[in-house]
PDB file of C-alpha atoms in Angstrom:
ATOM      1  CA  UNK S   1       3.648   4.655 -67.689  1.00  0.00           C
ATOM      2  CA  UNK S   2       1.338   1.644 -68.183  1.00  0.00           C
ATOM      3  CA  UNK S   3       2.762  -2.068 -67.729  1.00  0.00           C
ATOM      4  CA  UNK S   4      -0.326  -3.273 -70.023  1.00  0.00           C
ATOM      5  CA  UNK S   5       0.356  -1.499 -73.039  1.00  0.00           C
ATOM      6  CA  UNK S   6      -0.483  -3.389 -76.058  1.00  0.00           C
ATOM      7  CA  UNK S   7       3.017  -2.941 -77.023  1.00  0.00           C
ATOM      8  CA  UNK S   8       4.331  -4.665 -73.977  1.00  0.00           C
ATOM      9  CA  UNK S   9       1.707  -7.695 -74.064  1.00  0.00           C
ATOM     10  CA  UNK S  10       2.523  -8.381 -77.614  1.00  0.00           C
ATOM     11  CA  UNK S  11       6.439  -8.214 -76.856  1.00  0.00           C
ATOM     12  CA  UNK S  12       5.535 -10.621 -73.780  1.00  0.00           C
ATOM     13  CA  UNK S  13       3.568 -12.799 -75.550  1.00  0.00           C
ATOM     14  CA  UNK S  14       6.014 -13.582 -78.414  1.00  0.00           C
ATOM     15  CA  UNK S  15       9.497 -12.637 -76.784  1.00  0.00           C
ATOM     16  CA  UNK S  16      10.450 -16.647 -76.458  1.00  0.00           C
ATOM     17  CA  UNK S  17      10.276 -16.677 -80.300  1.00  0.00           C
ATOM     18  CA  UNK S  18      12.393 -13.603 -80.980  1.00  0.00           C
ATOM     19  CA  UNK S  19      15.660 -13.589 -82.362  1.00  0.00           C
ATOM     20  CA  UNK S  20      18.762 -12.033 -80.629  1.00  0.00           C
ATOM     21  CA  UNK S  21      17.966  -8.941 -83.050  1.00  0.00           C
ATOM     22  CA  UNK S  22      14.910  -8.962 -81.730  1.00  0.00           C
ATOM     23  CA  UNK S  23      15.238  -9.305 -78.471  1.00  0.00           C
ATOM     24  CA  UNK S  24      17.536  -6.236 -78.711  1.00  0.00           C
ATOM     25  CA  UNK S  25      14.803  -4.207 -80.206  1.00  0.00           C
ATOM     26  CA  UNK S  26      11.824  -5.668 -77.740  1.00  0.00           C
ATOM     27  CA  UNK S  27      14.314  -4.913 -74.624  1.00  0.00           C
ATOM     28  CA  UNK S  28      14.315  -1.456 -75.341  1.00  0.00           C
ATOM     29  CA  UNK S  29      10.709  -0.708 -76.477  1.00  0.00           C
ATOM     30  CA  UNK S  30       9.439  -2.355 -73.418  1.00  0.00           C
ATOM     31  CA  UNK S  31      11.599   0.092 -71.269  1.00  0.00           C
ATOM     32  CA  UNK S  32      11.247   2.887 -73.557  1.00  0.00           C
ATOM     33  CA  UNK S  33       7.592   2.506 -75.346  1.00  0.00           C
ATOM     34  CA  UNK S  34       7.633   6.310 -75.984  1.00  0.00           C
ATOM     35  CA  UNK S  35      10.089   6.328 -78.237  1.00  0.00           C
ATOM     36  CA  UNK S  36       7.506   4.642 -80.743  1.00  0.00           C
ATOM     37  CA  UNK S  37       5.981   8.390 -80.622  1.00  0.00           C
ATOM     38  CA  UNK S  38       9.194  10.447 -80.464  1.00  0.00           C
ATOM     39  CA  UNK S  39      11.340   8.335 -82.951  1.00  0.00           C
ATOM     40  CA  UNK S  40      11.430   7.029 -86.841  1.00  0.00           C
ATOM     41  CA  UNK S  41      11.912   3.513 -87.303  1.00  0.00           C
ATOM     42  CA  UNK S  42      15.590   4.396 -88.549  1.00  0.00           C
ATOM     43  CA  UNK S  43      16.323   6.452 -85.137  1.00  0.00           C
ATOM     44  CA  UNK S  44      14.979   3.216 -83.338  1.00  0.00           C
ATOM     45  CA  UNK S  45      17.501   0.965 -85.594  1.00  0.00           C
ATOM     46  CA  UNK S  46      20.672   3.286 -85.049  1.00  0.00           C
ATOM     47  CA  UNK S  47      19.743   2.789 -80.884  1.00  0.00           C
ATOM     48  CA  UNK S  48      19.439  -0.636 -81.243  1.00  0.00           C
ATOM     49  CA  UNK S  49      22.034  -1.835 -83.127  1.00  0.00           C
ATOM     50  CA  UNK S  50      19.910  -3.423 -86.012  1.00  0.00           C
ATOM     51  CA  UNK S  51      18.925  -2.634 -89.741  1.00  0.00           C
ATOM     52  CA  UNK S  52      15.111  -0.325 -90.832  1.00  0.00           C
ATOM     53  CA  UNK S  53      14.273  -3.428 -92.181  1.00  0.00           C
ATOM     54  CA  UNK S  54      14.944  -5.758 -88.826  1.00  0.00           C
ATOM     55  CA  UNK S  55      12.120  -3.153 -86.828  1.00  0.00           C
ATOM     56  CA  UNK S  56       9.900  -3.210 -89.807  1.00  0.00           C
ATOM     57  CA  UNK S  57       9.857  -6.767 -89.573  1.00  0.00           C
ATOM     58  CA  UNK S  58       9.559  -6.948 -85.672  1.00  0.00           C
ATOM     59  CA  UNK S  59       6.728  -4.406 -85.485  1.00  0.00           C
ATOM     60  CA  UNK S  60       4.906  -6.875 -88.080  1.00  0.00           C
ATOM     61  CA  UNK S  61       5.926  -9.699 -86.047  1.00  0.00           C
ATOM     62  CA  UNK S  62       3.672  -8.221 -82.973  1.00  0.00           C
ATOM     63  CA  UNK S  63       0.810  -8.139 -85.505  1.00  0.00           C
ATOM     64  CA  UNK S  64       0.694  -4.654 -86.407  1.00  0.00           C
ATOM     65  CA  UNK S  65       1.249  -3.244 -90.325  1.00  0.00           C
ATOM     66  CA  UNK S  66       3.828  -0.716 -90.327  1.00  0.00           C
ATOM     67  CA  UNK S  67       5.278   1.450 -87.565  1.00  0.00           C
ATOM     68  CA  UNK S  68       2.072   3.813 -87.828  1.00  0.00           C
ATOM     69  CA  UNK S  69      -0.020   1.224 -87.039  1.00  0.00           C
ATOM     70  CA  UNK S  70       1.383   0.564 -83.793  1.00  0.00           C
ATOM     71  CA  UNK S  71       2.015   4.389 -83.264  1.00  0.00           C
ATOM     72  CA  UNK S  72      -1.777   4.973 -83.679  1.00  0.00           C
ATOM     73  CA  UNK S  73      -2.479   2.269 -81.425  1.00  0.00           C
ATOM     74  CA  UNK S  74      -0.676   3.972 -78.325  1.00  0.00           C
ATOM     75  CA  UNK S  75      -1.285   7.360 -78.980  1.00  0.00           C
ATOM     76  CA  UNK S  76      -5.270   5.841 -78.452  1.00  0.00           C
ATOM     77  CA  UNK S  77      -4.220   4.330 -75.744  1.00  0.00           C
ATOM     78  CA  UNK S  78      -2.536   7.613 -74.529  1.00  0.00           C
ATOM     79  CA  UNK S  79      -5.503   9.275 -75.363  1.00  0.00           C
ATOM     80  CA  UNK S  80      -7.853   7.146 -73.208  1.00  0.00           C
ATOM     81  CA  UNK S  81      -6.120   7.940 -69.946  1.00  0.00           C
ATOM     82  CA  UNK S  82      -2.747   5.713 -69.884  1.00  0.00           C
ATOM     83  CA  UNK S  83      -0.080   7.573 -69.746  1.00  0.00           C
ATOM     84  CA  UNK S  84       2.718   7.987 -72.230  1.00  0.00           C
ATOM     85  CA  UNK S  85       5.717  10.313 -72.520  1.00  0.00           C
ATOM     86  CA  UNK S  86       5.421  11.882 -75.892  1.00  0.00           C
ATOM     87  CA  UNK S  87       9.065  14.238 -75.469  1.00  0.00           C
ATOM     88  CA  UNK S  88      12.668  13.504 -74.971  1.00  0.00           C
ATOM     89  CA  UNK S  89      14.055  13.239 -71.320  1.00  0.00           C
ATOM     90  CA  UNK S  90      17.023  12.483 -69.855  1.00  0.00           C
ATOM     91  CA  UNK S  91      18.442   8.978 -70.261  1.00  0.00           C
ATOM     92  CA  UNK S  92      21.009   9.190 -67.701  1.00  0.00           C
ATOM     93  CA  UNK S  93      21.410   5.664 -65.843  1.00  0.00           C
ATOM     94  CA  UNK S  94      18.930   7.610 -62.671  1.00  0.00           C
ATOM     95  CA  UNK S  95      16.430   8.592 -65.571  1.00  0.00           C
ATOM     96  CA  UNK S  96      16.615   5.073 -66.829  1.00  0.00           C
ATOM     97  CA  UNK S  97      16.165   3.478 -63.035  1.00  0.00           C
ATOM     98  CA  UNK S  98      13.534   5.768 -62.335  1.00  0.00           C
ATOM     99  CA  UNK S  99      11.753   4.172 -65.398  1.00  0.00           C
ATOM    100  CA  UNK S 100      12.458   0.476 -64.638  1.00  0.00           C
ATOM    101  CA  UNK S 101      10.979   1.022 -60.638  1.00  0.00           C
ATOM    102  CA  UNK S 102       7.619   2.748 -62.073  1.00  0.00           C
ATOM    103  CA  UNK S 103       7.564  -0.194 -64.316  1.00  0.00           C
ATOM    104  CA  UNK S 104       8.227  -2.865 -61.526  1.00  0.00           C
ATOM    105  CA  UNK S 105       5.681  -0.572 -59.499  1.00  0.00           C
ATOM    106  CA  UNK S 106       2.872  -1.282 -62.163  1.00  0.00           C
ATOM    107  CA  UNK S 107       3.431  -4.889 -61.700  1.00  0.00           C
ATOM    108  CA  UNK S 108       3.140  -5.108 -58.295  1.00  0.00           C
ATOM    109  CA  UNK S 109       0.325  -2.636 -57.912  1.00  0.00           C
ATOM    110  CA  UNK S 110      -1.667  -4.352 -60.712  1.00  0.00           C
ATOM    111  CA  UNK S 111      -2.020  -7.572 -58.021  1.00  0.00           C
ATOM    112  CA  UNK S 112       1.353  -9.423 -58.523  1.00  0.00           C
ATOM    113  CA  UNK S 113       2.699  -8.693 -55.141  1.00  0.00           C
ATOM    114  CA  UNK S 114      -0.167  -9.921 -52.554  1.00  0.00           C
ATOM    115  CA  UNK S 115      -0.331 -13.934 -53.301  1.00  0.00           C
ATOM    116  CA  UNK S 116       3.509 -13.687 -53.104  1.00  0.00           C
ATOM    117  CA  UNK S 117       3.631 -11.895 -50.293  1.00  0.00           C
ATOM    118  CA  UNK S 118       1.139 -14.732 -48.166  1.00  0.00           C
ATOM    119  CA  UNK S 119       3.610 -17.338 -49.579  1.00  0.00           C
ATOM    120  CA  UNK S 120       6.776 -15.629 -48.163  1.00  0.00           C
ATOM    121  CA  UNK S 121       5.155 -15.706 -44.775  1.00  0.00           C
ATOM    122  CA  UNK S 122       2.848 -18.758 -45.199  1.00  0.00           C
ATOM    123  CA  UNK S 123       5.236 -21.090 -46.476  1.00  0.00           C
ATOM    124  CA  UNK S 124       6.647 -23.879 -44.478  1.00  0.00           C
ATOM    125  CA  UNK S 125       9.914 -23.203 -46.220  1.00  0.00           C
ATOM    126  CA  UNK S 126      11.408 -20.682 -48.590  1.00  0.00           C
ATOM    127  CA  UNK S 127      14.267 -21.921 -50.559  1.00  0.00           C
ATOM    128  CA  UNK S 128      16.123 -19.055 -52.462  1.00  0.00           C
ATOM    129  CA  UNK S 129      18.393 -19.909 -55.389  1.00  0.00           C
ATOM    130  CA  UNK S 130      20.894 -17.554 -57.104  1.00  0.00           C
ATOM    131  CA  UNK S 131      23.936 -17.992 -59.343  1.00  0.00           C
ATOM    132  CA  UNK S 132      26.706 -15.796 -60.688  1.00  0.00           C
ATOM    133  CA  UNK S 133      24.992 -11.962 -60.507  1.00  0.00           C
ATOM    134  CA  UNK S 134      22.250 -13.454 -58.876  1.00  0.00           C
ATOM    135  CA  UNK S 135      23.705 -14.683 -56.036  1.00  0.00           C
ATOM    136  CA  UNK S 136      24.221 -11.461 -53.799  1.00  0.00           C
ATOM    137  CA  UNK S 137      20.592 -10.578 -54.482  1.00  0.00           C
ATOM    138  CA  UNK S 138      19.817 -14.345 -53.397  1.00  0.00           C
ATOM    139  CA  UNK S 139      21.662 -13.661 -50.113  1.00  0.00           C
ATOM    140  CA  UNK S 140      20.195 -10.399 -49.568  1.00  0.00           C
ATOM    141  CA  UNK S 141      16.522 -11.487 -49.904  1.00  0.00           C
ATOM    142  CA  UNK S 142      17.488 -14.337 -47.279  1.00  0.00           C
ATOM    143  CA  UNK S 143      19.427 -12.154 -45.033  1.00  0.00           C
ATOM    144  CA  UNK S 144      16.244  -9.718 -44.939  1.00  0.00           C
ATOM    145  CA  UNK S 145      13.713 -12.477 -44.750  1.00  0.00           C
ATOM    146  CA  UNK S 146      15.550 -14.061 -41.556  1.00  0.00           C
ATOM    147  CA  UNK S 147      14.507 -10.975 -40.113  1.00  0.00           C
ATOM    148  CA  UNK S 148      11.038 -11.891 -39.687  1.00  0.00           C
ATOM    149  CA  UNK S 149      10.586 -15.652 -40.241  1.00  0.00           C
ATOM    150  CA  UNK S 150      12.076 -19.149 -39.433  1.00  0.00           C
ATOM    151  CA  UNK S 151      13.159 -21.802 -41.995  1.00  0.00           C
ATOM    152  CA  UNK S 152      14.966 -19.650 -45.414  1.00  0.00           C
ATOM    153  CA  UNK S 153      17.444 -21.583 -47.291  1.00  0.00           C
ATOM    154  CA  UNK S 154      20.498 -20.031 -50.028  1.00  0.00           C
ATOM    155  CA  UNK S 155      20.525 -22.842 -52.465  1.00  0.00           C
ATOM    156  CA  UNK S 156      23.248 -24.215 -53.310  1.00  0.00           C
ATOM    157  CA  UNK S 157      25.381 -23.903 -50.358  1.00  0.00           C
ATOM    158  CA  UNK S 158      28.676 -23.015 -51.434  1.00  0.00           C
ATOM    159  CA  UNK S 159      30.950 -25.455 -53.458  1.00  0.00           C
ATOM    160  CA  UNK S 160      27.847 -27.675 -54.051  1.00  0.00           C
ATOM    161  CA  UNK S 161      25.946 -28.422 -57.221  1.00  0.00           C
ATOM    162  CA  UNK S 162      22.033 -27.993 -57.481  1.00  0.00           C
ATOM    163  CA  UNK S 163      20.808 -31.121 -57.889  1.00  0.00           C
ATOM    164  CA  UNK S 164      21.108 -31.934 -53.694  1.00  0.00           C
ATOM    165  CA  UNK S 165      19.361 -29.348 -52.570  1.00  0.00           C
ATOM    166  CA  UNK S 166      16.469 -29.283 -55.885  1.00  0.00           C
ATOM    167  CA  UNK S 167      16.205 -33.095 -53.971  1.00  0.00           C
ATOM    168  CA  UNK S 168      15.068 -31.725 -51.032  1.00  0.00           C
ATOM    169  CA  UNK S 169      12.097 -29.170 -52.272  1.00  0.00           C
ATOM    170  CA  UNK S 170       8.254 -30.771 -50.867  1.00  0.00           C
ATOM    171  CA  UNK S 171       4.718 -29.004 -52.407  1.00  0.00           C
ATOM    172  CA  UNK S 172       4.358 -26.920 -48.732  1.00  0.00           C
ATOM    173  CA  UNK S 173       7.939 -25.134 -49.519  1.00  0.00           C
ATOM    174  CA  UNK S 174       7.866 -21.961 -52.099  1.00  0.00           C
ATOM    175  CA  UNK S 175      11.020 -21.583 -54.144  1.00  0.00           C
ATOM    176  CA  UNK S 176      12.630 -18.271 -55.521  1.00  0.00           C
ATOM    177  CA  UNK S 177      14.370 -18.463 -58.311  1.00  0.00           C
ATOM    178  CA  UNK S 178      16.817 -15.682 -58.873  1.00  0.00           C
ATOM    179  CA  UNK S 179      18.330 -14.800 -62.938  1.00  0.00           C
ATOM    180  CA  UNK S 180      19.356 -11.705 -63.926  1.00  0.00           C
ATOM    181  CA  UNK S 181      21.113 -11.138 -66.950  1.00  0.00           C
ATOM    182  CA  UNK S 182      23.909 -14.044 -67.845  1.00  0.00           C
ATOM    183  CA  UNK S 183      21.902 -17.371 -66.310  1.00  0.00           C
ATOM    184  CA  UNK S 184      23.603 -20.136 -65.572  1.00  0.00           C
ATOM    185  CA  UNK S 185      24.313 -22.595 -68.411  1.00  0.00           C
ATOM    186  CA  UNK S 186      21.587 -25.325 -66.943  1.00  0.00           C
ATOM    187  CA  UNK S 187      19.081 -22.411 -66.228  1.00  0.00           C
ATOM    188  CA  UNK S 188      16.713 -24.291 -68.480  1.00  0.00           C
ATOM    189  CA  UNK S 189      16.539 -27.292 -66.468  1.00  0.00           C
ATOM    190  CA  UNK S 190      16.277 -26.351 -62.984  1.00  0.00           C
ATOM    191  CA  UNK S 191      13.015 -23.615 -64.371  1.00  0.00           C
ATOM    192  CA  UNK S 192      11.876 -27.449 -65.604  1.00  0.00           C
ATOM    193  CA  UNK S 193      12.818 -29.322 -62.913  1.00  0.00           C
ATOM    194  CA  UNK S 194      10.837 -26.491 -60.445  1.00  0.00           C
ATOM    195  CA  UNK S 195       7.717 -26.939 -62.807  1.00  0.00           C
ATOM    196  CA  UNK S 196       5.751 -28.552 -60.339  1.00  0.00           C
ATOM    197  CA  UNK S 197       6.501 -26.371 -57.382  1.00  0.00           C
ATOM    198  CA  UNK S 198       5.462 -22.884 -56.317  1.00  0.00           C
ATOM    199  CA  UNK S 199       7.720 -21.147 -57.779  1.00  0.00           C
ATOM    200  CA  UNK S 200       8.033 -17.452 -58.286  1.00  0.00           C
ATOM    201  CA  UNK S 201      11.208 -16.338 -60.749  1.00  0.00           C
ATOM    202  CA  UNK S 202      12.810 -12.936 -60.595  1.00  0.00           C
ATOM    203  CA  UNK S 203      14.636 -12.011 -63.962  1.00  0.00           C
ATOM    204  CA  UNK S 204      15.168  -9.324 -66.101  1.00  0.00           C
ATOM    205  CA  UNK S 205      13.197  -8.977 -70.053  1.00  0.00           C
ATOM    206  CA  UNK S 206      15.272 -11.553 -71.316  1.00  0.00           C
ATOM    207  CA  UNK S 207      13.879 -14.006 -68.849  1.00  0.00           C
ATOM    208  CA  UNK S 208      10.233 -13.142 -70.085  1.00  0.00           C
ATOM    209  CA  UNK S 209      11.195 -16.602 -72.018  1.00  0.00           C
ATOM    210  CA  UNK S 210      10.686 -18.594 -69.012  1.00  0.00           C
ATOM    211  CA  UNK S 211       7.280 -17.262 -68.250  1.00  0.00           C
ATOM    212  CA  UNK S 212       4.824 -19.953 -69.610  1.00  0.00           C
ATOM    213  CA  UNK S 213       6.883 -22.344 -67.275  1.00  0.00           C
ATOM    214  CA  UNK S 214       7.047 -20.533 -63.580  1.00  0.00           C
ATOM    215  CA  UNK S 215       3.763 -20.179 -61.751  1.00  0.00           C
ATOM    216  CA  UNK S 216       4.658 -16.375 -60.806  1.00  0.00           C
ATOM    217  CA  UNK S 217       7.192 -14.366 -62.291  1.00  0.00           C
ATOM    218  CA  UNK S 218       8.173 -10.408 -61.673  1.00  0.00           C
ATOM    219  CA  UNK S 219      10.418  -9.009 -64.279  1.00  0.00           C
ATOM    220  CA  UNK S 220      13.007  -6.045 -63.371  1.00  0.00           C
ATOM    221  CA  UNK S 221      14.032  -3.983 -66.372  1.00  0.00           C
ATOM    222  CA  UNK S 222      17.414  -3.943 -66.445  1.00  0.00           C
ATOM    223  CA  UNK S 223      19.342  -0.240 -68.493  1.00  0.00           C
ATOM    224  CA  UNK S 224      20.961  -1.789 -71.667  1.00  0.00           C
ATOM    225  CA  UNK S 225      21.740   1.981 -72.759  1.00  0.00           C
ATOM    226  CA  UNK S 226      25.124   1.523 -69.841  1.00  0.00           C
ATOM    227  CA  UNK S 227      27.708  -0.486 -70.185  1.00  0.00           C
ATOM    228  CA  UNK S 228      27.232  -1.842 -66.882  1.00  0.00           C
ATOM    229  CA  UNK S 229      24.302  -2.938 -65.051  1.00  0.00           C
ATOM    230  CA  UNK S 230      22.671  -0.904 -62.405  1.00  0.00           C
ATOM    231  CA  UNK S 231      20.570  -3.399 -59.846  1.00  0.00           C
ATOM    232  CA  UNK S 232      18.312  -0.677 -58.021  1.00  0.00           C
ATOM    233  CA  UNK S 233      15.387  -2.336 -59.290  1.00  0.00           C
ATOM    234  CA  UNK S 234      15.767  -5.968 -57.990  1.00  0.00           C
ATOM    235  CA  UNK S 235      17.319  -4.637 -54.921  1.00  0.00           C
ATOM    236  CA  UNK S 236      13.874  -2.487 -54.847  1.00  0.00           C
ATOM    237  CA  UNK S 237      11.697  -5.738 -55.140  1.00  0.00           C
ATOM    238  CA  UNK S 238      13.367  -7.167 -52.612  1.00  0.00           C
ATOM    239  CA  UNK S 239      13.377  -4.506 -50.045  1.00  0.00           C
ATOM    240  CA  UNK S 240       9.594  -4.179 -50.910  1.00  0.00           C
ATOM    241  CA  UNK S 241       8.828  -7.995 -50.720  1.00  0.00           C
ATOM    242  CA  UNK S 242      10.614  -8.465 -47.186  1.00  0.00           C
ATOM    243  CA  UNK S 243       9.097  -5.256 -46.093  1.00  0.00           C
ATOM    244  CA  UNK S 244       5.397  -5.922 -46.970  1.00  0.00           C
ATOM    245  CA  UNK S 245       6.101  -9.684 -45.381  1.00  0.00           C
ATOM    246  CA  UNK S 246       7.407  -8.161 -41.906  1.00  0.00           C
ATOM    247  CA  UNK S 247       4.422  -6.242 -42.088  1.00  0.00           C
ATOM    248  CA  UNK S 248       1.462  -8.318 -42.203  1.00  0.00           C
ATOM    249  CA  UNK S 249       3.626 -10.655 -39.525  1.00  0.00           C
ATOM    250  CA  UNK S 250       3.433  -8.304 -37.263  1.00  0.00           C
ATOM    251  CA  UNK S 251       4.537  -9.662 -33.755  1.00  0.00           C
ATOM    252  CA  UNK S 252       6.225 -12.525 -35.105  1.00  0.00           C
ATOM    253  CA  UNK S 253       8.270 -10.461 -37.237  1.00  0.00           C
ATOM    254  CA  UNK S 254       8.787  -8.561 -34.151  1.00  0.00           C
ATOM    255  CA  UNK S 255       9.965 -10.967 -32.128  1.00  0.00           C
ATOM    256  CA  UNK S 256      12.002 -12.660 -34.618  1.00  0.00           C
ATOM    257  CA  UNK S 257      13.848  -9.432 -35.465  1.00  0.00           C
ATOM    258  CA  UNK S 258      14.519  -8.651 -31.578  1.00  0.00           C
ATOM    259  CA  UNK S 259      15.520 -12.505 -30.976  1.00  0.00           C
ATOM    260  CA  UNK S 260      18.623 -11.805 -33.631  1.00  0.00           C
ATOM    261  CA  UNK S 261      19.309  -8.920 -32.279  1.00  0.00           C
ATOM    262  CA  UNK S 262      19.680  -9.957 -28.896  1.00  0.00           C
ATOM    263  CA  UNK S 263      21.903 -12.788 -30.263  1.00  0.00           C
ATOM    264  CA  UNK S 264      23.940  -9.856 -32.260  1.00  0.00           C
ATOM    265  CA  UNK S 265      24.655  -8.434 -28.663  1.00  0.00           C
ATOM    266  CA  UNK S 266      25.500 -11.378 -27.109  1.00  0.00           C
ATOM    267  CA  UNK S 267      27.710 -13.053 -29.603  1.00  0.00           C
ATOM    268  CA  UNK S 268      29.588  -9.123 -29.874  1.00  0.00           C
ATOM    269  CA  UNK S 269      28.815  -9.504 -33.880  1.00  0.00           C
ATOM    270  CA  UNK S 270      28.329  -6.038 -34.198  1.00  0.00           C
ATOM    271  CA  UNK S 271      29.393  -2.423 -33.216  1.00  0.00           C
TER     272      UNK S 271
END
């Protein structure tokens, strides 16, 4: 399934001005865009949770006329080589992972994984930041990074506010900024306050708000069919990320890696 479906770049381009309605509706068409083809606009509004009239009006808010409109316009799309599934399939919580990780896939195979990539091993520091949810990804990209370079920071440390460490950031550092689902409450000004900074953001859809402000941004589609959240996807990126890095560091990741474990032995840390 493309990531550069004209449904997907309209939702992107106008999700910061959608309604909670309409985020509802834009989150699952951007997981789901084959359901445009399989399903009436009614079927869509009994899955979503909203009125006909709400995905009338959301379909016309991308730009299109009616639902056939934008049903034409993938099916021509489908037609000139991208694909598109046109049948029902499972939508078990593994179908629905299986779907976010191709999409997450597309992203990073269209280009969006190689400049981050050099910055994760370029950098003179990476600073990580994660709250709530986003904190035990936080700790497991640093954990993994460690692995392979020098000089990776959790912000905040714990029982400490932000604004310390944000203090701290210089141009040669490159900042990750972690929000999945339910951001903290002050999201909006630390994506503000890292404006001028390299600054990559990992978030689900409903962060796609954020993306005119972050200089990079990779979006993990989170399963709002469950009623609670499966993170295989960022869990993937980050596996992938720290992977790729130890990679193209060859030796140095080498020796770093070796270094801890030697340390591990040592110290007794581990069985």
């Amino acid at each position: 399934m493309t990531i550069n479906n004209v449904l997907n770049s309209r939702i992107t381009e106008h999700y910061h001005s959608f309604s909670y309605s309409n985020r509802k509706i834009a989150d699952f068409l951007q997981l789901n865009p084959e359901k445009v083809l399989m399903l009436s606009t009614s079927e869509i509004a009994d899955i979503c949770g909203v009125s006909k009239t709400t995905i009338s009006r959301f379909i016309r808010k991308l730009g299109f006329k009616d639902h056939l409109e934008l049903r034409s316009e993938l099916m021509l799309e489908r037609d000139n080589g991208d694909p598109m599934i046109t049948s029902e399939h499972s939508d078990s919580g593994f179908s629905q992972d299986v779907t976010a990780l191709e999409r997450l896939w597309a992203q990073l195979n269209a280009g969006a994984a190689a400049p981050i990539i050099d910055k994760l091993i370029s950098a003179k520091r990476v600073k990580i930041i994660g709250y709530r949810n986003s904190y035990p990804l936080a700790l497991h990209f640093r954990q993994q990074l460690i692995q392979c370079r020098a000089n990776v920071e959790l912000l905040p440390l714990p029982g400490q506010t932000i604004g310390e460490d944000l203090s701290g950031i210089e141009a040669d550092d490159f900042v990750i900024l972690l929000g999945i689902r339910r951001r903290v409450s002050n999201f909006r000004q630390i994506v503000d306050f890292l404006k001028p900074f390299d600054c990559l953001l990992i978030t689900d859809q409903s962060g796609q708000k954020y993306a005119a402000d972050v200089q990079q941004m990779l979006v993990c589609h989170m399963n709002n069919q469950q009623p609670l959240d499966s993170y295989a996807v960022p869990m993937s990126l980050i596996s992938y990320l720290v992977n790729q890095s130890f990679l193209k560091l060859n030796e140095q990741a080498s020796v770093m890696s070796k270094h801890i474990s030697t340390n591990y032995r040592r110290l007794g840390e581990l069985e």
